[in-house]
XYZ file of C-alpha atoms in Angstrom:
354
model
C 0.148 0.964 33.345
C 3.343 3.576 33.549
C 4.721 4.169 30.146
C 6.722 6.751 28.281
C 5.153 9.285 26.320
C 6.910 8.470 23.313
C 6.206 4.704 23.720
C 2.677 5.032 24.034
C 1.801 7.731 21.231
C 4.249 5.788 18.805
C 2.170 2.615 19.478
C -1.231 4.520 18.998
C 0.124 6.195 16.004
C 0.733 2.812 14.406
C -2.866 1.608 15.487
C -4.977 4.682 15.218
C -5.743 4.276 11.196
C -7.569 1.019 12.074
C -9.681 2.363 14.809
C -13.149 2.992 13.410
C -16.489 4.196 14.727
C -18.482 1.236 14.599
C -22.413 1.525 15.960
C -22.738 -2.433 16.371
C -19.653 -2.698 18.243
C -18.974 0.709 20.173
C -15.950 -0.597 22.096
C -14.217 -0.910 18.683
C -13.943 2.678 18.836
C -10.723 2.825 20.845
C -7.801 0.555 21.473
C -7.693 -2.172 23.788
C -4.527 -2.529 26.352
C -4.229 -6.218 27.452
C -1.886 -8.743 28.529
C 1.348 -7.177 26.943
C -0.132 -5.690 23.801
C -2.658 -2.821 22.495
C -4.741 -3.858 19.896
C -7.051 -2.438 17.437
C -9.715 -3.945 15.102
C -12.205 -3.572 12.593
C -14.044 -5.295 10.035
C -11.411 -5.913 7.764
C -8.192 -6.666 10.042
C -6.990 -7.032 13.946
C -3.638 -5.658 14.990
C -1.851 -5.904 17.993
C 1.520 -4.090 19.113
C 3.711 -5.248 21.915
C 3.906 -2.943 24.833
C 5.624 -4.112 27.734
C 4.488 -1.557 30.252
C 0.899 -2.763 29.373
C 1.209 -6.113 31.061
C -1.256 -6.574 33.700
C -3.542 -4.079 32.546
C -6.924 -4.434 30.571
C -8.961 -1.338 29.773
C -10.025 0.406 26.268
C -8.056 3.952 25.419
C -11.052 5.792 23.746
C -10.397 7.445 20.236
C -10.873 10.925 21.646
C -7.708 10.147 23.824
C -5.362 9.568 21.124
C -4.481 13.415 20.488
C -4.559 14.344 23.828
C -1.609 11.398 24.646
C 0.149 12.428 21.794
C 0.417 16.069 22.474
C 1.500 15.321 26.318
C 4.499 16.834 27.337
C 7.646 14.124 27.204
C 8.093 11.815 30.468
C 6.461 9.298 32.194
C 2.447 9.041 31.619
C 0.240 6.702 33.955
C -2.927 5.187 32.074
C -5.194 3.236 34.056
C -9.127 2.574 34.501
C -11.399 1.751 37.384
C -14.417 -0.780 37.687
C -16.931 1.669 36.148
C -14.652 1.911 32.907
C -13.252 5.439 33.555
C -9.944 5.710 32.054
C -7.748 8.343 33.729
C -4.542 9.558 31.845
C -1.876 11.398 34.269
C 1.581 13.251 34.389
C 2.959 15.348 36.905
C 0.759 18.136 35.866
C -1.920 16.922 34.144
C -5.057 14.571 34.946
C -7.838 13.732 32.389
C -10.580 11.303 32.758
C -12.498 9.500 30.099
C -15.605 7.523 29.783
C -14.757 4.467 28.330
C -16.023 0.801 27.526
C -15.879 -2.671 28.992
C -12.828 -4.182 27.670
C -15.038 -7.252 27.147
C -16.835 -5.607 24.840
C -14.157 -5.359 22.306
C -14.709 -7.987 19.918
C -12.068 -9.179 17.908
C -11.160 -12.393 16.300
C -7.010 -13.128 16.379
C -7.543 -16.904 15.609
C -4.504 -18.514 14.420
C -4.340 -21.913 12.449
C -1.153 -23.714 13.755
C -1.714 -26.347 10.764
C -1.597 -23.268 8.368
C 1.192 -23.148 5.486
C 3.801 -20.668 6.648
C 6.390 -18.821 4.637
C 9.241 -16.298 6.001
C 9.369 -13.085 4.051
C 12.065 -10.394 4.437
C 9.991 -7.181 5.839
C 11.935 -4.570 3.958
C 11.673 -6.618 0.586
C 8.140 -7.216 1.309
C 7.250 -3.501 1.800
C 9.161 -2.509 -1.127
C 6.973 -4.964 -3.543
C 4.061 -3.549 -2.127
C 4.696 -0.097 -2.571
C 6.060 -0.720 -5.959
C 2.467 -2.009 -7.192
C -0.214 -0.788 -4.496
C -0.801 2.106 -6.555
C -2.386 -0.259 -9.497
C -5.254 -1.595 -7.017
C -8.543 -0.105 -7.376
C -9.991 1.920 -4.242
C -13.652 0.904 -5.404
C -14.944 -1.693 -8.298
C -17.524 -4.034 -8.653
C -14.868 -6.913 -9.308
C -13.550 -6.842 -5.519
C -10.318 -8.595 -6.538
C -9.193 -5.522 -8.309
C -9.084 -3.784 -4.458
C -6.370 -6.097 -3.398
C -2.792 -6.670 -3.580
C -2.381 -10.727 -4.936
C 0.173 -12.813 -3.317
C 1.053 -15.536 -5.480
C 3.678 -18.205 -4.324
C 6.068 -20.035 -6.720
C 9.163 -22.107 -6.548
C 11.786 -19.258 -5.337
C 9.687 -16.207 -5.443
C 6.435 -14.801 -4.394
C 4.991 -12.628 -6.920
C 2.751 -9.364 -5.880
C 0.327 -8.027 -8.329
C -1.826 -5.266 -8.495
C -4.762 -4.084 -11.440
C -7.510 -1.921 -11.927
C -8.601 -2.536 -15.444
C -6.012 0.338 -16.962
C -2.794 -0.516 -15.628
C -0.942 -3.707 -14.141
C 1.702 -3.734 -11.425
C 4.096 -7.013 -10.712
C 6.749 -7.414 -8.423
C 8.438 -10.336 -6.580
C 9.985 -11.056 -3.391
C 12.857 -13.934 -3.147
C 11.564 -16.600 -0.727
C 11.478 -20.116 -0.325
C 8.146 -19.539 -1.366
C 4.998 -21.940 -1.285
C 3.338 -22.963 -4.735
C 0.034 -22.944 -3.090
C -0.320 -19.323 -1.616
C -3.002 -17.511 -3.778
C -3.851 -14.608 -1.249
C -5.777 -11.202 -2.256
C -5.139 -8.821 0.834
C -7.310 -6.082 0.677
C -5.875 -2.501 -0.218
C -6.291 -1.166 3.000
C -4.356 -3.789 4.984
C -1.686 -3.876 2.147
C -1.082 -0.038 2.897
C -0.938 -0.729 6.657
C 1.847 -3.158 6.020
C 3.846 -0.543 4.041
C 3.386 1.993 6.788
C 4.732 -0.138 9.603
C 8.276 0.530 8.945
C 9.017 -3.342 9.387
C 13.013 -4.028 9.274
C 12.951 -8.218 10.436
C 11.741 -11.197 9.105
C 7.624 -11.518 8.322
C 5.951 -14.692 9.128
C 2.877 -15.259 6.900
C 0.419 -18.301 7.554
C -2.664 -18.360 5.784
C -5.932 -20.168 5.284
C -8.729 -19.825 2.299
C -10.125 -16.759 4.137
C -7.843 -15.326 6.454
C -4.067 -14.568 6.461
C -1.414 -13.521 9.585
C 1.503 -11.368 9.105
C 3.740 -11.420 12.379
C 6.946 -9.532 13.076
C 8.959 -9.406 16.347
C 6.841 -6.474 16.948
C 3.432 -6.844 15.730
C 0.726 -8.972 14.123
C -1.776 -8.174 11.389
C -4.705 -10.443 11.238
C -6.778 -9.899 7.981
C -9.388 -11.455 6.070
C -8.925 -12.310 2.320
C -10.279 -11.261 -0.558
C -12.741 -13.943 -1.943
C -12.780 -15.022 -5.898
C -10.011 -15.860 -8.523
C -7.537 -13.522 -9.499
C -7.014 -12.224 -12.874
C -4.751 -13.879 -15.489
C -2.318 -10.965 -15.389
C 0.471 -12.587 -17.363
C -1.490 -12.624 -20.820
C -0.929 -8.679 -20.517
C 2.871 -8.875 -20.728
C 3.693 -9.570 -24.491
C 6.724 -8.654 -25.780
C 6.971 -5.345 -27.549
C 8.489 -5.310 -31.256
C 9.787 -1.946 -29.805
C 12.070 -1.203 -26.889
C 14.161 1.572 -25.487
C 15.712 2.991 -22.253
C 15.058 5.938 -20.757
C 16.506 7.816 -17.561
C 13.378 7.343 -15.055
C 13.892 10.543 -13.024
C 14.271 12.580 -16.262
C 10.876 11.249 -17.228
C 9.017 11.933 -14.091
C 10.463 15.041 -14.206
C 9.107 15.956 -17.590
C 5.591 14.626 -16.792
C 5.291 16.356 -13.747
C 6.163 19.662 -15.291
C 3.640 18.963 -18.032
C 0.937 17.569 -15.350
C 1.522 20.692 -13.522
C 0.536 23.058 -16.669
C -2.614 21.696 -17.522
C -5.864 21.866 -15.359
C -7.986 19.553 -17.164
C -7.906 15.868 -17.437
C -6.323 15.722 -20.723
C -4.181 12.647 -22.246
C -0.340 12.630 -22.050
C 0.763 12.010 -25.738
C 4.251 10.227 -26.257
C 5.457 11.126 -30.155
C 8.687 9.196 -30.415
C 11.180 9.646 -33.809
C 14.135 7.559 -33.100
C 15.645 8.413 -30.119
C 13.572 11.765 -29.330
C 10.386 11.408 -27.199
C 8.324 14.539 -27.580
C 5.540 14.943 -24.284
C 2.773 17.020 -24.924
C -0.289 17.687 -22.518
C -2.997 20.367 -24.023
C -5.863 22.059 -22.841
C -7.869 24.875 -23.507
C -5.191 27.160 -21.684
C -1.971 25.356 -22.400
C 0.005 23.632 -24.906
C 2.871 22.004 -22.912
C 5.843 20.146 -24.675
C 8.905 18.719 -23.626
C 11.624 16.638 -25.257
C 13.278 13.799 -23.167
C 16.409 11.687 -24.848
C 15.692 8.074 -25.431
C 19.093 5.566 -25.050
C 17.887 3.634 -27.994
C 16.244 4.586 -31.354
C 12.841 3.140 -32.098
C 12.893 1.589 -35.523
C 9.967 3.463 -36.486
C 8.075 6.575 -35.580
C 5.093 6.307 -32.755
C 2.692 8.115 -31.582
C 0.624 7.289 -28.170
C -1.580 8.600 -25.845
C -1.763 7.643 -21.999
C -3.839 8.721 -18.825
C -1.485 11.498 -17.663
C -2.461 10.448 -14.143
C -1.652 6.786 -14.943
C 1.606 7.092 -16.742
C 2.969 9.447 -13.784
C 1.791 7.207 -10.887
C 3.638 4.199 -12.762
C 6.546 5.903 -13.172
C 6.942 7.019 -9.797
C 6.107 3.621 -8.445
C 9.505 2.839 -9.850
C 12.584 3.207 -7.751
C 15.489 2.530 -10.464
C 17.421 4.850 -12.280
C 16.752 3.711 -15.691
C 13.345 1.999 -17.340
C 12.690 -0.004 -20.257
C 9.581 0.903 -22.487
C 8.113 -1.641 -24.618
C 5.903 -0.695 -27.422
C 3.743 -2.883 -30.095
C 1.611 0.125 -31.730
C -0.408 2.953 -30.529
C -3.573 0.710 -29.358
C -1.284 -1.971 -27.742
C -0.474 -1.576 -23.941
C 3.152 -0.103 -23.161
C 5.251 -2.433 -21.114
C 7.449 -0.736 -18.494
C 10.294 -2.620 -16.682
C 12.923 -2.049 -14.095
C 16.562 -2.429 -14.677
C 17.434 -3.824 -11.777
C 14.634 -5.841 -10.524
C 11.627 -8.134 -11.539
C 9.199 -5.091 -10.889
C 7.159 -4.332 -14.323
C 3.804 -2.745 -15.325
C 1.522 -2.233 -18.029
C -0.281 0.686 -18.883
C -2.937 0.694 -21.315
C -3.289 3.849 -23.898
C -5.836 5.965 -24.622
C -7.458 7.751 -27.755
C -6.109 10.905 -29.033
C -8.452 13.478 -30.251
C -6.585 14.540 -33.549
C -6.659 18.205 -34.226
């Protein structure tokens, strides 16, 4: 195939994070060029991107060629393979050869159920919603449902939820919706969806075990995490004390506090009327900063949070102001966006009194 360097490099960049070394199926340690698409696959997902220049070609670009392709000079690149699966990469001044694998050994599943339910989602809104909640999904857990982002269909929206036992985050995407949608998408797949930079609509089809996300440019096929998701709604109880605060100011204050401390110490929020005093202290530093609240609380409150989790939660929001709801020093705090359905809860931690 003849292709511009920027085009093949851009396509491989979007696929390479999926490519993994696989001793059982070594051919998966590369990108398959087939029928106008470039395809990458692992045990969790398969992804294919259109590349018009690849029509009529069928071979595997091995992983060790990715960096070379990225660093080729701009211009036309010729990539082809012979009958012995030797892949040749050529420009005017460069010629490089790699031993690859037979394309028929590239085992992947892109089966689509034509009778499966389908819902169309605005791609940018989907990316934004996933980006708002994905921080709350666990990287590892004995409860595998925590290692995914939950897509729950409703009448006029699809809710996206993630939680790890310490924090819960929820956002929604306006859509015609489908009430039976209950998908737990693996966190790695959700991250890939966010990284794609989608601007057009995405058609989502799903069965009990698999889901397909398809736009004009790409298609992602993924397995789903099995099991029933958690009753996340029970965590969002209305707090008896509510105030608003500038999110950028609070994020900046928390960032400074975290920078000054090395140990994993809780962030202590001490609120008196409309003054929030943030304190993080370790053996070497005692950092304190005051942040002005927009509404006074009816009674004083002292509550502790895991400093990493509260900062991640605040950063996940994108609005200017957030609402903070409190019920007491031992009850979860609920954070809400001022301009969307996004909300999150953060569980408190014990504060060791000096």
